[in-house]
XYZ file of N, CA and C in Angstrom:
495
model
N 30.281 21.903 54.998
C 29.634 20.819 55.724
C 29.147 19.789 54.710
N 29.500 18.535 54.943
C 29.070 17.539 53.974
C 27.605 17.146 54.200
N 27.021 16.517 53.198
C 25.579 16.198 53.191
C 25.212 15.227 54.311
N 26.069 14.295 54.625
C 25.761 13.290 55.629
C 25.606 13.914 57.015
N 26.449 14.849 57.394
C 26.401 15.453 58.721
C 25.424 16.625 58.812
N 24.890 17.011 57.684
C 24.040 18.196 57.632
C 22.793 18.085 58.513
N 22.232 16.907 58.597
C 20.982 16.722 59.340
C 21.169 15.929 60.629
N 22.397 15.787 61.100
C 22.656 15.019 62.310
C 21.985 15.623 63.539
N 21.770 16.926 63.560
C 21.195 17.580 64.732
C 19.690 17.352 64.855
N 19.017 16.896 63.772
C 17.572 16.693 63.829
C 17.251 15.378 64.524
N 16.141 15.392 65.237
C 15.729 14.218 65.995
C 14.656 13.485 65.216
N 14.754 12.183 65.159
C 13.727 11.368 64.526
C 12.601 11.173 65.535
N 11.501 11.926 65.360
C 10.402 11.878 66.334
C 9.640 10.570 66.292
N 9.729 9.829 65.203
C 9.007 8.567 65.090
C 9.737 7.438 65.818
N 10.909 7.689 66.306
C 11.672 6.644 66.989
C 12.690 6.048 66.046
N 13.364 5.047 66.515
C 14.423 4.457 65.711
C 13.919 3.349 64.811
N 12.790 2.737 65.117
C 12.301 1.658 64.284
C 11.455 2.225 63.161
N 11.662 1.739 61.972
C 10.891 2.147 60.801
C 9.872 1.062 60.494
N 8.589 1.432 60.477
C 7.556 0.480 60.103
C 7.314 0.592 58.614
N 7.095 -0.528 57.977
C 6.827 -0.521 56.553
C 5.422 -1.043 56.309
N 4.882 -0.672 55.187
C 3.535 -1.091 54.825
C 3.579 -2.472 54.215
N 2.721 -3.341 54.674
C 2.545 -4.689 54.127
C 3.845 -5.487 54.079
N 4.753 -5.207 54.990
C 5.977 -5.986 55.097
C 6.944 -5.807 53.947
N 6.806 -4.763 53.179
C 7.738 -4.557 52.072
C 9.080 -4.109 52.618
N 10.112 -4.290 51.824
C 11.435 -3.888 52.278
C 11.657 -2.393 52.055
N 10.804 -1.765 51.271
C 10.922 -0.338 50.994
C 10.358 0.462 52.172
N 11.054 1.512 52.577
C 10.594 2.350 53.686
C 9.463 3.270 53.284
N 9.354 3.574 52.007
C 8.425 4.587 51.553
C 7.211 3.945 50.886
N 6.165 4.709 50.811
C 4.932 4.237 50.208
C 5.120 4.067 48.704
N 4.448 3.067 48.158
C 4.514 2.820 46.722
C 3.143 3.091 46.115
N 3.093 3.141 44.819
C 1.825 3.335 44.121
C 0.874 2.184 44.425
N 1.387 0.985 44.508
C 0.552 -0.177 44.815
C -0.094 -0.025 46.203
N 0.659 0.518 47.160
C 0.109 0.747 48.499
C -1.059 1.723 48.439
N -0.909 2.791 47.658
C -1.968 3.790 47.536
C -3.183 3.234 46.813
N -2.965 2.405 45.818
C -4.079 1.818 45.080
C -4.865 0.817 45.926
N -4.242 0.272 46.960
C -4.917 -0.687 47.844
C -5.812 -0.026 48.888
N -5.740 1.299 49.025
C -6.551 1.991 50.029
C -8.003 2.011 49.580
N -8.897 1.581 50.460
C -10.337 1.615 50.183
C -10.870 2.964 50.643
N -11.058 3.892 49.700
C -11.462 5.250 50.055
C -12.925 5.343 50.475
N -13.712 4.315 50.196
C -15.119 4.336 50.608
C -15.298 3.843 52.036
N -14.313 3.152 52.565
C -14.393 2.603 53.918
C -13.616 3.505 54.865
N -14.320 4.396 55.538
C -13.668 5.354 56.430
C -13.646 4.833 57.852
N -12.802 5.485 58.662
C -12.754 5.137 60.079
C -14.127 5.375 60.686
N -14.560 4.446 61.491
C -15.878 4.555 62.113
C -15.729 4.546 63.622
N -16.709 5.076 64.283
C -16.727 5.106 65.734
C -18.126 5.433 66.200
N -18.216 5.899 67.414
C -19.512 6.327 67.932
C -19.278 7.419 68.968
N -20.301 8.242 69.146
C -20.251 9.284 70.155
C -21.471 9.143 71.041
N -21.288 9.493 72.297
C -22.413 9.500 73.229
C -22.942 10.919 73.293
N -24.259 11.041 73.083
C -24.895 12.353 73.140
C -26.031 12.303 74.155
N -26.105 13.350 74.987
C -27.137 13.412 76.008
C -28.329 14.209 75.479
N -29.499 13.565 75.539
C -30.733 14.224 75.120
C -31.117 15.260 76.181
N -32.014 16.153 75.807
C -32.407 17.206 76.741
C -33.132 16.651 77.960
N -33.636 15.400 77.881
C -34.288 14.793 79.049
C -33.313 13.997 79.917
N -32.027 14.023 79.571
C -31.005 13.365 80.386
C -30.622 11.973 79.922
N -31.315 11.407 78.956
C -30.971 10.082 78.444
C -29.753 10.188 77.534
N -28.927 9.133 77.559
C -27.736 9.092 76.725
C -27.990 8.185 75.532
N -27.548 8.614 74.366
C -27.688 7.836 73.145
C -26.322 7.652 72.506
N -26.107 6.458 71.972
C -24.871 6.137 71.268
C -25.134 6.361 69.779
N -24.449 7.323 69.183
C -24.662 7.697 67.788
C -23.488 7.182 66.954
N -23.751 6.329 65.941
C -22.652 5.830 65.102
C -22.186 6.911 64.134
N -20.872 7.053 64.009
C -20.311 8.087 63.135
C -19.221 7.524 62.233
N -18.966 8.253 61.167
C -17.844 7.997 60.261
C -16.948 9.215 60.252
N -15.712 9.020 59.885
C -14.785 10.138 59.744
C -15.176 10.977 58.529
N -14.872 12.245 58.586
C -15.083 13.156 57.463
C -13.744 13.442 56.804
N -13.777 13.855 55.555
C -12.523 14.287 54.937
C -12.453 15.809 54.982
N -11.322 16.347 54.648
C -11.087 17.784 54.762
C -12.011 18.596 53.860
N -12.358 18.065 52.695
C -13.262 18.781 51.786
C -14.662 18.907 52.387
N -15.147 17.827 52.992
C -16.473 17.872 53.620
C -16.495 18.877 54.767
N -15.444 18.863 55.582
C -15.388 19.806 56.702
C -15.318 21.240 56.191
N -14.590 21.461 55.127
C -14.467 22.793 54.558
C -15.808 23.306 54.032
N -16.561 22.442 53.365
C -17.894 22.819 52.875
C -18.828 23.160 54.027
N -18.757 22.379 55.101
C -19.597 22.643 56.276
C -19.201 23.972 56.909
N -17.903 24.216 57.035
C -17.422 25.482 57.605
C -17.915 26.665 56.766
N -17.857 26.514 55.454
C -18.315 27.587 54.575
C -19.823 27.812 54.725
N -20.585 26.729 54.803
C -22.038 26.841 54.956
C -22.423 27.474 56.292
N -21.632 27.241 57.333
C -21.946 27.750 58.668
C -21.362 29.139 58.928
N -20.713 29.721 57.938
C -20.116 31.046 58.104
C -21.083 32.115 57.602
N -21.328 33.111 58.455
C -22.204 34.234 58.102
C -21.337 35.420 57.729
N -21.819 36.162 56.763
C -21.158 37.419 56.392
C -21.946 38.544 57.037
N -21.249 39.383 57.781
C -21.869 40.490 58.487
C -21.327 41.810 57.964
N -22.234 42.764 57.809
C -21.825 44.098 57.383
C -21.293 44.846 58.599
N -20.091 45.335 58.474
C -19.452 46.070 59.560
C -19.486 47.561 59.295
N -18.798 48.314 60.113
C -18.751 49.765 59.912
C -18.031 50.117 58.609
N -18.465 51.170 57.995
C -17.858 51.694 56.765
C -17.852 50.687 55.615
N -18.881 49.854 55.571
C -19.025 48.920 54.458
C -18.127 47.700 54.494
N -17.448 47.468 55.601
C -16.575 46.303 55.712
C -17.427 45.053 55.919
N -17.035 43.977 55.302
C -17.710 42.689 55.458
C -16.835 41.810 56.351
N -17.423 41.311 57.418
C -16.707 40.388 58.299
C -17.407 39.035 58.257
N -16.652 38.004 58.507
C -17.201 36.655 58.537
C -17.186 36.143 59.962
N -18.260 35.452 60.322
C -18.382 34.900 61.663
C -18.923 33.479 61.548
N -18.259 32.544 62.216
C -18.691 31.158 62.201
C -19.832 30.971 63.188
N -20.939 30.423 62.717
C -22.072 30.067 63.574
C -21.745 28.702 64.188
N -21.254 28.716 65.420
C -20.782 27.485 66.064
C -21.867 26.421 66.171
N -23.076 26.817 66.515
C -24.167 25.853 66.652
C -24.442 25.164 65.326
N -24.578 25.930 64.258
C -24.846 25.350 62.939
C -23.681 24.462 62.509
N -22.446 24.914 62.723
C -21.268 24.138 62.360
C -21.261 22.794 63.082
N -21.449 22.808 64.398
C -21.430 21.568 65.172
C -22.550 20.625 64.752
N -23.740 21.164 64.522
C -24.871 20.327 64.106
C -24.629 19.709 62.737
N -24.095 20.474 61.805
C -23.834 19.953 60.463
C -22.717 18.915 60.464
N -21.727 19.101 61.322
C -20.649 18.108 61.448
C -21.217 16.783 61.950
N -22.032 16.837 62.997
C -22.629 15.613 63.556
C -23.533 14.952 62.522
N -24.328 15.746 61.819
C -25.230 15.201 60.804
C -24.458 14.538 59.673
N -23.437 15.201 59.157
C -22.666 14.654 58.033
C -21.917 13.387 58.430
N -21.489 13.302 59.676
C -20.718 12.146 60.143
C -21.594 10.958 60.524
N -22.898 11.167 60.631
C -23.806 10.074 61.012
C -23.645 8.908 60.048
N -23.379 7.725 60.574
C -23.151 6.527 59.760
C -24.489 5.879 59.440
N -25.001 6.143 58.249
C -26.317 5.627 57.863
C -26.304 4.129 57.591
N -25.118 3.528 57.505
C -25.056 2.072 57.320
C -25.327 1.325 58.616
N -25.127 2.007 59.756
C -25.300 1.333 61.046
C -26.546 1.781 61.806
N -27.315 2.714 61.258
C -28.547 3.156 61.916
C -29.535 3.631 60.856
N -30.818 3.536 61.182
C -31.827 4.015 60.244
C -32.263 5.442 60.557
N -31.763 6.004 61.636
C -32.146 7.366 62.007
C -31.491 8.394 61.098
N -32.108 9.572 61.035
C -31.576 10.669 60.241
C -31.971 11.977 60.897
N -31.035 12.915 60.927
C -31.342 14.239 61.470
C -32.011 15.119 60.416
N -32.333 14.537 59.261
C -33.046 15.244 58.198
C -34.424 14.633 57.977
N -34.934 13.940 58.962
C -36.221 13.262 58.870
C -37.382 14.252 58.976
N -38.293 14.198 57.986
C -39.471 15.062 58.000
C -40.390 14.692 59.163
N -40.477 13.394 59.487
C -41.321 12.958 60.605
C -40.793 13.512 61.928
N -39.497 13.502 62.097
C -38.885 14.031 63.313
C -39.093 15.543 63.406
N -38.956 16.229 62.285
C -39.157 17.685 62.262
C -40.596 18.035 62.616
N -41.568 17.296 62.082
C -42.970 17.600 62.382
C -43.301 17.285 63.835
N -42.702 16.229 64.406
C -42.924 15.913 65.826
C -42.415 17.044 66.716
N -41.304 17.666 66.303
C -40.716 18.754 67.076
C -41.358 20.113 66.754
N -42.299 20.137 65.798
C -42.972 21.376 65.441
C -42.126 22.296 64.593
N -41.214 21.727 63.822
C -40.332 22.522 62.970
C -40.867 22.552 61.540
N -40.741 23.677 60.871
C -41.274 23.778 59.514
C -40.459 23.021 58.462
N -39.185 22.813 58.735
C -38.315 22.153 57.776
C -37.390 21.177 58.509
N -37.034 20.085 57.823
C -36.178 19.063 58.429
C -34.715 19.411 58.219
N -34.219 20.379 58.952
C -32.818 20.783 58.866
C -32.100 20.352 60.140
N -30.927 19.723 60.002
C -30.218 19.246 61.198
C -29.875 20.356 62.180
N -29.578 21.562 61.679
C -29.245 22.661 62.582
C -30.454 23.134 63.387
N -31.651 22.684 63.002
C -32.855 22.997 63.768
C -33.279 21.823 64.653
N -33.109 20.602 64.150
C -33.545 19.399 64.856
C -32.621 19.047 66.016
N -31.312 19.025 65.783
C -30.344 18.571 66.794
C -30.414 19.392 68.077
N -30.481 20.738 68.022
C -30.555 21.508 69.277
C -31.842 21.264 70.073
N -32.903 20.837 69.396
C -34.163 20.537 70.096
C -34.095 19.204 70.822
N -33.182 18.326 70.395
C -33.092 16.985 70.971
C -31.956 16.811 71.976
N -30.836 17.464 71.733
C -29.632 17.193 72.520
C -29.119 18.440 73.227
N -28.466 18.218 74.359
C -27.858 19.309 75.119
C -26.719 19.905 74.297
N -26.572 21.228 74.351
C -25.576 21.916 73.532
C -24.155 21.451 73.800
N -23.826 21.208 75.054
C -22.474 20.742 75.368
C -22.242 19.372 74.755
N -23.288 18.559 74.687
C -23.187 17.242 74.079
C -22.960 17.345 72.572
N -23.619 18.298 71.929
C -23.442 18.511 70.487
C -22.017 18.976 70.205
N -21.518 19.908 70.994
C -20.155 20.406 70.809
C -19.131 19.291 71.038
N -19.329 18.480 72.070
C -18.409 17.367 72.330
C -18.436 16.352 71.189
N -19.632 16.048 70.681
C -19.753 15.098 69.568
C -19.040 15.635 68.332
N -19.181 16.914 68.066
C -18.512 17.534 66.923
C -16.997 17.431 67.071
N -16.484 17.689 68.269
C -15.033 17.577 68.507
C -14.559 16.140 68.306
N -15.373 15.163 68.725
C -14.986 13.762 68.551
C -14.959 13.375 67.079
N -15.906 13.895 66.294
C -15.911 13.624 64.852
C -14.652 14.207 64.213
N -14.318 15.440 64.570
C -13.129 16.090 64.022
C -11.872 15.304 64.408
N -11.808 14.828 65.647
C -10.653 14.044 66.092
C -10.581 12.705 65.352
N -11.717 12.031 65.187
C -11.757 10.762 64.467
C -11.304 10.956 63.024
N -11.642 12.089 62.467
C -11.293 12.397 61.080
C -9.835 12.803 60.915
N -9.146 13.079 62.018
C -7.747 13.493 61.939
C -7.590 14.949 61.542
N -8.637 15.724 61.709
C -8.604 17.141 61.318
C -8.281 18.065 62.483
N -7.998 17.507 63.632
C -7.736 18.318 64.817
C -6.262 18.570 65.083
N -5.400 18.024 64.234
C -3.961 18.179 64.455
C -3.518 19.583 64.115
N -2.671 20.191 64.924
C -2.142 21.506 64.570
C -1.247 21.402 63.336
N -1.058 22.521 62.656
C -0.227 22.532 61.453
C 1.143 21.944 61.728
N 1.567 21.072 60.843
C 2.898 20.498 60.957
C 2.958 19.220 61.785
N 1.887 18.878 62.489
C 1.918 17.689 63.339
C 1.328 16.480 62.623
N 0.740 16.659 61.452
C 0.166 15.527 60.737
C 1.258 14.605 60.229
N 0.972 13.315 60.270
C 1.888 12.350 59.716
C 3.042 11.977 60.600
N 3.059 12.424 61.845
C 4.171 12.081 62.726
C 3.742 11.046 63.721
């Protein structure tokens, strides 16, 4: 089988039109294209979160990168001693969701912080930790939905192999 016909059976999922970056005639990315990316300016958006009293708040967020999400996942994972000395890991969903929302909070567009000592003292909390403050203020389903929206905005929700298509 010759090289040209070898891949004829594969379907181009992106369609027949090829888009190029910055109108260049080259189909593929160049070093200049990569150097032009502003890594400090991330995708921004907002999520609506419902407070425990029923009021809705618009929270400004930024996308997270995979390293930040990985650190949060590691911080929210508990190690549990199992039978016969086995160690199992369990993700604390509440802590994970709260830390995701806190890390994604866009401090350039709001002065609020989920690590505020004043907010923690108003809520009667001994320490200003987002995993303690957020559940006291917002409905749990709202926190979980906000976390999912941050993950989607960040592009971290794609199943394996679906990125870049």
